[in-house]
């Protein structure tokens, strides 16, 4: 019995050491108020995004939850309003897999909201689920959609500078290897999905790096934020029910809560004095060096140009998908030309 108690005590002690050294999140310490500020949080209906939106609402911001599900988005609005006491929380439809939906969201936002101070790209997927698309769905949702949305909202961010863009990244970027000849090919099977997810996270870091270069001197800064290992729906939503039951207790033990995962994105959004670090990658509320592949300026520039094509942006103008906005996941939509410069710095 004594041996069992000793073993249990050692096991508990080891867990406490691991928790406080590797799992527990470093808190965002910024005391800043956001009264009078407007924030967009993509995927703000659940997980890290919801906790981020809640914190911003508690600080007095007007928060726009940009989500694909109307039902979940409106439920999150109710929850956040109730917990924060802030009624300036609204839902707007956004499906990042559809370029038409991104354009529709941007049009609706710009026509109804006079300012934008923070754009937080939180939404993302790690699996295609049952979706069968003619393009790389993971790259579309995690990178191309946010790339296009940033382009469309950037004039409003510049008009309200100093302002910020926060891109949710991941340590998975270290496993990413962008193959520009296969960048938008459909993904099939869990092995390809793991690779596509890592590639999309590398794209997030490279996009943030190049965006900072493009925005130098505008008063708009940007940051890539790694939330750490978080117990969220991202990796469990598509696993079989029996496996979900097995993994959930383990995830509860060894992963951060969504509130913990929100701390680094909040640090990047709120912390004063980090403006000179625009374009950098943050983890545990501190700057962290990225993989060599994520520091290649030529690759970052090449990705930018490839992303312009995938988002249907060209030097001559912006091509807008013509079907009714909000029709999700239709890769074959026809396009029409709407004159607008494609470079973010213009």
GROMACS .gro file of C-alpha atoms in nm:
model
  346
    1UNK     CA    1   0.000   0.000   0.000
    2UNK     CA    2   0.282   0.239   0.087
    3UNK     CA    3   0.438   0.168  -0.250
    4UNK     CA    4   0.113   0.249  -0.427
    5UNK     CA    5   0.076   0.575  -0.238
    6UNK     CA    6   0.435   0.668  -0.315
    7UNK     CA    7   0.385   0.588  -0.682
    8UNK     CA    8   0.062   0.788  -0.694
    9UNK     CA    9   0.233   1.082  -0.523
   10UNK     CA   10   0.524   1.074  -0.769
   11UNK     CA   11   0.283   1.053  -1.061
   12UNK     CA   12   0.081   1.348  -0.930
   13UNK     CA   13   0.396   1.548  -0.864
   14UNK     CA   14   0.523   1.477  -1.215
   15UNK     CA   15   0.192   1.590  -1.361
   16UNK     CA   16   0.201   1.913  -1.160
   17UNK     CA   17   0.555   1.986  -1.285
   18UNK     CA   18   0.457   1.913  -1.645
   19UNK     CA   19   0.137   2.120  -1.614
   20UNK     CA   20   0.303   2.432  -1.477
   21UNK     CA   21   0.607   2.410  -1.704
   22UNK     CA   22   0.453   2.299  -2.034
   23UNK     CA   23   0.073   2.312  -2.029
   24UNK     CA   24  -0.040   2.611  -1.823
   25UNK     CA   25  -0.063   2.922  -2.039
   26UNK     CA   26   0.127   3.243  -1.972
   27UNK     CA   27  -0.148   3.503  -1.916
   28UNK     CA   28  -0.190   3.819  -2.119
   29UNK     CA   29  -0.105   4.101  -1.877
   30UNK     CA   30  -0.224   4.399  -2.079
   31UNK     CA   31  -0.464   4.623  -1.880
   32UNK     CA   32  -0.580   4.816  -2.189
   33UNK     CA   33  -0.946   4.911  -2.234
   34UNK     CA   34  -1.112   4.872  -2.575
   35UNK     CA   35  -1.403   5.109  -2.532
   36UNK     CA   36  -1.482   5.270  -2.865
   37UNK     CA   37  -1.287   5.003  -3.057
   38UNK     CA   38  -1.426   4.750  -3.305
   39UNK     CA   39  -1.291   4.397  -3.341
   40UNK     CA   40  -1.357   4.115  -3.587
   41UNK     CA   41  -1.291   3.760  -3.463
   42UNK     CA   42  -1.333   3.485  -3.722
   43UNK     CA   43  -1.460   3.157  -3.584
   44UNK     CA   44  -1.560   3.330  -3.263
   45UNK     CA   45  -1.845   3.092  -3.184
   46UNK     CA   46  -1.637   2.826  -3.006
   47UNK     CA   47  -1.306   2.735  -2.847
   48UNK     CA   48  -1.017   2.983  -2.853
   49UNK     CA   49  -1.211   3.226  -3.070
   50UNK     CA   50  -1.501   3.245  -2.828
   51UNK     CA   51  -1.271   3.299  -2.530
   52UNK     CA   52  -1.084   3.568  -2.723
   53UNK     CA   53  -1.407   3.741  -2.817
   54UNK     CA   54  -1.529   3.721  -2.456
   55UNK     CA   55  -1.214   3.888  -2.322
   56UNK     CA   56  -1.236   4.164  -2.582
   57UNK     CA   57  -1.604   4.220  -2.502
   58UNK     CA   58  -1.522   4.239  -2.131
   59UNK     CA   59  -1.277   4.517  -2.216
   60UNK     CA   60  -1.558   4.715  -2.379
   61UNK     CA   61  -1.496   4.647  -2.749
   62UNK     CA   62  -1.764   4.618  -3.013
   63UNK     CA   63  -1.705   4.257  -3.121
   64UNK     CA   64  -1.812   4.104  -3.453
   65UNK     CA   65  -1.823   3.725  -3.451
   66UNK     CA   66  -1.758   3.618  -3.810
   67UNK     CA   67  -1.877   3.258  -3.826
   68UNK     CA   68  -2.003   3.002  -4.079
   69UNK     CA   69  -2.286   2.868  -3.860
   70UNK     CA   70  -2.568   3.115  -3.794
   71UNK     CA   71  -2.709   2.899  -3.514
   72UNK     CA   72  -2.376   2.861  -3.331
   73UNK     CA   73  -2.277   3.220  -3.397
   74UNK     CA   74  -2.595   3.365  -3.251
   75UNK     CA   75  -2.572   3.129  -2.953
   76UNK     CA   76  -2.219   3.253  -2.887
   77UNK     CA   77  -2.336   3.615  -2.912
   78UNK     CA   78  -2.596   3.543  -2.643
   79UNK     CA   79  -2.339   3.375  -2.417
   80UNK     CA   80  -2.078   3.649  -2.455
   81UNK     CA   81  -2.328   3.931  -2.404
   82UNK     CA   82  -2.458   3.763  -2.090
   83UNK     CA   83  -2.114   3.691  -1.940
   84UNK     CA   84  -1.948   4.020  -2.035
   85UNK     CA   85  -2.244   4.253  -1.980
   86UNK     CA   86  -2.158   4.406  -2.318
   87UNK     CA   87  -2.440   4.418  -2.573
   88UNK     CA   88  -2.208   4.540  -2.849
   89UNK     CA   89  -2.146   4.183  -2.967
   90UNK     CA   90  -2.294   4.083  -3.301
   91UNK     CA   91  -2.288   3.792  -3.545
   92UNK     CA   92  -2.209   3.820  -3.916
   93UNK     CA   93  -2.201   3.530  -4.161
   94UNK     CA   94  -1.861   3.428  -4.298
   95UNK     CA   95  -1.757   3.103  -4.466
   96UNK     CA   96  -1.384   3.123  -4.538
   97UNK     CA   97  -1.403   2.830  -4.780
   98UNK     CA   98  -1.611   3.048  -5.015
   99UNK     CA   99  -1.453   3.352  -5.181
  100UNK     CA  100  -1.805   3.478  -5.249
  101UNK     CA  101  -1.883   3.463  -4.878
  102UNK     CA  102  -1.564   3.652  -4.792
  103UNK     CA  103  -1.660   3.928  -5.036
  104UNK     CA  104  -2.015   3.933  -4.901
  105UNK     CA  105  -1.894   3.964  -4.541
  106UNK     CA  106  -1.653   4.244  -4.628
  107UNK     CA  107  -1.922   4.435  -4.817
  108UNK     CA  108  -2.169   4.401  -4.530
  109UNK     CA  109  -1.911   4.494  -4.268
  110UNK     CA  110  -1.777   4.799  -4.452
  111UNK     CA  111  -2.128   4.929  -4.516
  112UNK     CA  112  -2.241   4.890  -4.155
  113UNK     CA  113  -1.932   4.940  -3.936
  114UNK     CA  114  -1.751   5.276  -3.944
  115UNK     CA  115  -1.428   5.150  -3.787
  116UNK     CA  116  -1.206   4.843  -3.746
  117UNK     CA  117  -0.923   4.832  -3.494
  118UNK     CA  118  -0.845   4.461  -3.461
  119UNK     CA  119  -0.880   4.178  -3.712
  120UNK     CA  120  -0.820   3.840  -3.551
  121UNK     CA  121  -0.795   3.543  -3.787
  122UNK     CA  122  -0.889   3.262  -3.550
  123UNK     CA  123  -1.104   3.032  -3.766
  124UNK     CA  124  -0.938   2.721  -3.903
  125UNK     CA  125  -0.978   2.354  -3.983
  126UNK     CA  126  -0.746   2.054  -3.957
  127UNK     CA  127  -0.952   1.811  -4.163
  128UNK     CA  128  -1.173   1.821  -4.471
  129UNK     CA  129  -1.429   1.596  -4.303
  130UNK     CA  130  -1.670   1.464  -4.564
  131UNK     CA  131  -1.626   1.763  -4.795
  132UNK     CA  132  -1.506   1.685  -5.147
  133UNK     CA  133  -1.371   1.994  -5.317
  134UNK     CA  134  -1.179   2.072  -5.632
  135UNK     CA  135  -0.927   2.271  -5.427
  136UNK     CA  136  -0.723   2.239  -5.107
  137UNK     CA  137  -0.997   2.308  -4.852
  138UNK     CA  138  -0.758   2.328  -4.556
  139UNK     CA  139  -0.539   2.588  -4.728
  140UNK     CA  140  -0.850   2.779  -4.844
  141UNK     CA  141  -0.998   2.810  -4.495
  142UNK     CA  142  -0.673   2.855  -4.301
  143UNK     CA  143  -0.487   3.086  -4.538
  144UNK     CA  144  -0.648   3.195  -4.867
  145UNK     CA  145  -0.976   3.311  -4.710
  146UNK     CA  146  -0.797   3.514  -4.439
  147UNK     CA  147  -0.558   3.653  -4.702
  148UNK     CA  148  -0.852   3.781  -4.908
  149UNK     CA  149  -1.040   3.911  -4.603
  150UNK     CA  150  -0.735   4.107  -4.490
  151UNK     CA  151  -0.707   4.261  -4.836
  152UNK     CA  152  -1.070   4.370  -4.836
  153UNK     CA  153  -1.072   4.513  -4.482
  154UNK     CA  154  -0.730   4.673  -4.489
  155UNK     CA  155  -0.848   5.022  -4.596
  156UNK     CA  156  -1.065   5.036  -4.283
  157UNK     CA  157  -0.775   4.916  -4.065
  158UNK     CA  158  -0.550   5.187  -4.214
  159UNK     CA  159  -0.814   5.452  -4.159
  160UNK     CA  160  -0.821   5.361  -3.788
  161UNK     CA  161  -0.448   5.314  -3.734
  162UNK     CA  162  -0.286   5.225  -3.508
  163UNK     CA  163  -0.457   4.893  -3.566
  164UNK     CA  164  -0.357   4.527  -3.571
  165UNK     CA  165  -0.401   4.197  -3.752
  166UNK     CA  166  -0.349   3.876  -3.555
  167UNK     CA  167  -0.312   3.548  -3.743
  168UNK     CA  168  -0.357   3.220  -3.555
  169UNK     CA  169  -0.049   3.013  -3.629
  170UNK     CA  170   0.088   2.690  -3.482
  171UNK     CA  171   0.409   2.508  -3.400
  172UNK     CA  172   0.294   2.274  -3.678
  173UNK     CA  173   0.444   2.528  -3.921
  174UNK     CA  174   0.781   2.362  -3.849
  175UNK     CA  175   0.663   2.053  -4.036
  176UNK     CA  176   0.530   2.254  -4.331
  177UNK     CA  177   0.688   2.233  -4.677
  178UNK     CA  178   0.515   2.442  -4.942
  179UNK     CA  179   0.507   2.280  -5.286
  180UNK     CA  180   0.392   2.557  -5.517
  181UNK     CA  181   0.323   2.312  -5.799
  182UNK     CA  182   0.063   2.134  -5.579
  183UNK     CA  183  -0.048   2.419  -5.354
  184UNK     CA  184  -0.419   2.404  -5.432
  185UNK     CA  185  -0.463   2.035  -5.512
  186UNK     CA  186  -0.746   1.859  -5.325
  187UNK     CA  187  -0.653   1.680  -5.004
  188UNK     CA  188  -0.757   1.319  -4.943
  189UNK     CA  189  -0.685   1.098  -4.643
  190UNK     CA  190  -0.554   1.173  -4.295
  191UNK     CA  191  -0.187   1.173  -4.395
  192UNK     CA  192  -0.245   1.437  -4.662
  193UNK     CA  193  -0.461   1.633  -4.418
  194UNK     CA  194  -0.181   1.642  -4.159
  195UNK     CA  195   0.058   1.764  -4.426
  196UNK     CA  196  -0.191   2.021  -4.556
  197UNK     CA  197  -0.253   2.153  -4.205
  198UNK     CA  198   0.120   2.199  -4.138
  199UNK     CA  199   0.158   2.367  -4.479
  200UNK     CA  200  -0.130   2.604  -4.403
  201UNK     CA  201   0.028   2.702  -4.072
  202UNK     CA  202   0.359   2.770  -4.248
  203UNK     CA  203   0.160   2.982  -4.492
  204UNK     CA  204   0.015   3.176  -4.195
  205UNK     CA  205   0.361   3.259  -4.062
  206UNK     CA  206   0.500   3.355  -4.404
  207UNK     CA  207   0.191   3.566  -4.479
  208UNK     CA  208   0.233   3.756  -4.152
  209UNK     CA  209   0.600   3.816  -4.233
  210UNK     CA  210   0.531   3.953  -4.581
  211UNK     CA  211   0.226   4.150  -4.465
  212UNK     CA  212   0.441   4.333  -4.209
  213UNK     CA  213   0.680   4.431  -4.488
  214UNK     CA  214   0.395   4.554  -4.706
  215UNK     CA  215   0.241   4.755  -4.420
  216UNK     CA  216   0.555   4.923  -4.291
  217UNK     CA  217   0.482   5.286  -4.211
  218UNK     CA  218   0.102   5.254  -4.231
  219UNK     CA  219   0.034   5.219  -3.858
  220UNK     CA  220  -0.111   4.870  -3.910
  221UNK     CA  221   0.092   4.593  -3.748
  222UNK     CA  222   0.050   4.216  -3.762
  223UNK     CA  223   0.150   3.914  -3.557
  224UNK     CA  224   0.140   3.535  -3.584
  225UNK     CA  225   0.019   3.379  -3.258
  226UNK     CA  226   0.067   3.017  -3.151
  227UNK     CA  227  -0.198   2.932  -2.886
  228UNK     CA  228  -0.013   2.625  -2.760
  229UNK     CA  229  -0.159   2.275  -2.720
  230UNK     CA  230  -0.529   2.341  -2.669
  231UNK     CA  231  -0.824   2.114  -2.594
  232UNK     CA  232  -1.058   2.245  -2.864
  233UNK     CA  233  -1.277   2.108  -3.140
  234UNK     CA  234  -1.009   2.159  -3.405
  235UNK     CA  235  -0.865   1.809  -3.403
  236UNK     CA  236  -1.149   1.609  -3.244
  237UNK     CA  237  -1.452   1.725  -3.441
  238UNK     CA  238  -1.400   1.473  -3.724
  239UNK     CA  239  -1.280   1.167  -3.530
  240UNK     CA  240  -1.517   0.871  -3.477
  241UNK     CA  241  -1.736   0.887  -3.166
  242UNK     CA  242  -1.561   0.592  -2.999
  243UNK     CA  243  -1.220   0.751  -3.047
  244UNK     CA  244  -1.353   1.084  -2.924
  245UNK     CA  245  -1.456   0.916  -2.599
  246UNK     CA  246  -1.106   0.774  -2.556
  247UNK     CA  247  -0.920   1.093  -2.642
  248UNK     CA  248  -1.133   1.345  -2.453
  249UNK     CA  249  -1.013   1.254  -2.099
  250UNK     CA  250  -0.651   1.252  -2.217
  251UNK     CA  251  -0.696   1.590  -2.388
  252UNK     CA  252  -0.845   1.732  -2.067
  253UNK     CA  253  -0.533   1.623  -1.876
  254UNK     CA  254  -0.255   1.731  -2.111
  255UNK     CA  255  -0.394   2.021  -2.314
  256UNK     CA  256  -0.475   2.382  -2.231
  257UNK     CA  257  -0.827   2.509  -2.196
  258UNK     CA  258  -0.953   2.737  -2.476
  259UNK     CA  259  -0.921   3.028  -2.231
  260UNK     CA  260  -0.553   2.942  -2.189
  261UNK     CA  261  -0.513   2.913  -2.564
  262UNK     CA  262  -0.655   3.264  -2.607
  263UNK     CA  263  -0.379   3.429  -2.403
  264UNK     CA  264  -0.111   3.464  -2.673
  265UNK     CA  265  -0.356   3.591  -2.940
  266UNK     CA  266  -0.481   3.841  -2.681
  267UNK     CA  267  -0.124   3.946  -2.603
  268UNK     CA  268  -0.062   4.010  -2.973
  269UNK     CA  269  -0.387   4.205  -3.001
  270UNK     CA  270  -0.351   4.415  -2.686
  271UNK     CA  271   0.003   4.444  -2.556
  272UNK     CA  272   0.146   4.792  -2.593
  273UNK     CA  273   0.504   4.834  -2.713
  274UNK     CA  274   0.524   4.531  -2.946
  275UNK     CA  275   0.474   4.735  -3.263
  276UNK     CA  276   0.844   4.704  -3.362
  277UNK     CA  277   0.792   4.326  -3.360
  278UNK     CA  278   0.533   4.337  -3.640
  279UNK     CA  279   0.555   4.026  -3.854
  280UNK     CA  280   0.699   3.809  -3.579
  281UNK     CA  281   0.575   3.482  -3.431
  282UNK     CA  282   0.460   3.471  -3.068
  283UNK     CA  283   0.418   3.175  -2.830
  284UNK     CA  284   0.345   3.192  -2.458
  285UNK     CA  285   0.312   3.570  -2.493
  286UNK     CA  286   0.674   3.603  -2.608
  287UNK     CA  287   0.849   3.630  -2.942
  288UNK     CA  288   0.981   3.295  -3.057
  289UNK     CA  289   1.208   3.206  -3.346
  290UNK     CA  290   1.041   3.021  -3.631
  291UNK     CA  291   1.164   2.741  -3.852
  292UNK     CA  292   1.416   2.834  -4.122
  293UNK     CA  293   1.150   2.776  -4.388
  294UNK     CA  294   0.935   3.044  -4.220
  295UNK     CA  295   1.214   3.305  -4.239
  296UNK     CA  296   1.264   3.289  -4.616
  297UNK     CA  297   1.162   3.626  -4.761
  298UNK     CA  298   1.166   3.497  -5.118
  299UNK     CA  299   0.930   3.213  -5.027
  300UNK     CA  300   0.708   3.460  -4.841
  301UNK     CA  301   0.691   3.680  -5.150
  302UNK     CA  302   0.625   3.382  -5.375
  303UNK     CA  303   0.344   3.267  -5.147
  304UNK     CA  304   0.196   3.618  -5.155
  305UNK     CA  305   0.184   3.612  -5.534
  306UNK     CA  306   0.039   3.259  -5.540
  307UNK     CA  307  -0.221   3.364  -5.282
  308UNK     CA  308  -0.328   3.657  -5.499
  309UNK     CA  309  -0.407   3.409  -5.775
  310UNK     CA  310  -0.586   3.166  -5.543
  311UNK     CA  311  -0.791   3.453  -5.398
  312UNK     CA  312  -0.859   3.578  -5.753
  313UNK     CA  313  -0.666   3.898  -5.709
  314UNK     CA  314  -0.451   4.027  -5.992
  315UNK     CA  315  -0.238   4.334  -6.063
  316UNK     CA  316  -0.518   4.463  -6.283
  317UNK     CA  317  -0.795   4.425  -6.030
  318UNK     CA  318  -1.003   4.220  -5.794
  319UNK     CA  319  -1.215   3.940  -5.933
  320UNK     CA  320  -1.534   3.887  -5.737
  321UNK     CA  321  -1.728   3.562  -5.743
  322UNK     CA  322  -2.065   3.633  -5.902
  323UNK     CA  323  -2.306   3.380  -5.742
  324UNK     CA  324  -2.512   3.493  -5.446
  325UNK     CA  325  -2.280   3.558  -5.149
  326UNK     CA  326  -2.294   3.301  -4.875
  327UNK     CA  327  -2.322   2.998  -5.105
  328UNK     CA  328  -2.050   2.795  -4.933
  329UNK     CA  329  -1.782   2.580  -5.092
  330UNK     CA  330  -1.847   2.629  -5.461
  331UNK     CA  331  -1.511   2.634  -5.630
  332UNK     CA  332  -1.640   2.667  -5.984
  333UNK     CA  333  -1.811   3.005  -5.945
  334UNK     CA  334  -1.785   3.244  -6.238
  335UNK     CA  335  -1.615   3.577  -6.184
  336UNK     CA  336  -1.647   3.936  -6.294
  337UNK     CA  337  -1.393   4.212  -6.272
  338UNK     CA  338  -1.423   4.497  -6.025
  339UNK     CA  339  -1.136   4.748  -6.058
  340UNK     CA  340  -0.930   4.766  -5.740
  341UNK     CA  341  -0.562   4.757  -5.678
  342UNK     CA  342  -0.441   4.425  -5.544
  343UNK     CA  343  -0.138   4.528  -5.342
  344UNK     CA  344  -0.206   4.578  -4.972
  345UNK     CA  345   0.019   4.880  -4.951
  346UNK     CA  346  -0.185   5.079  -5.205
   0.00000   0.00000   0.00000
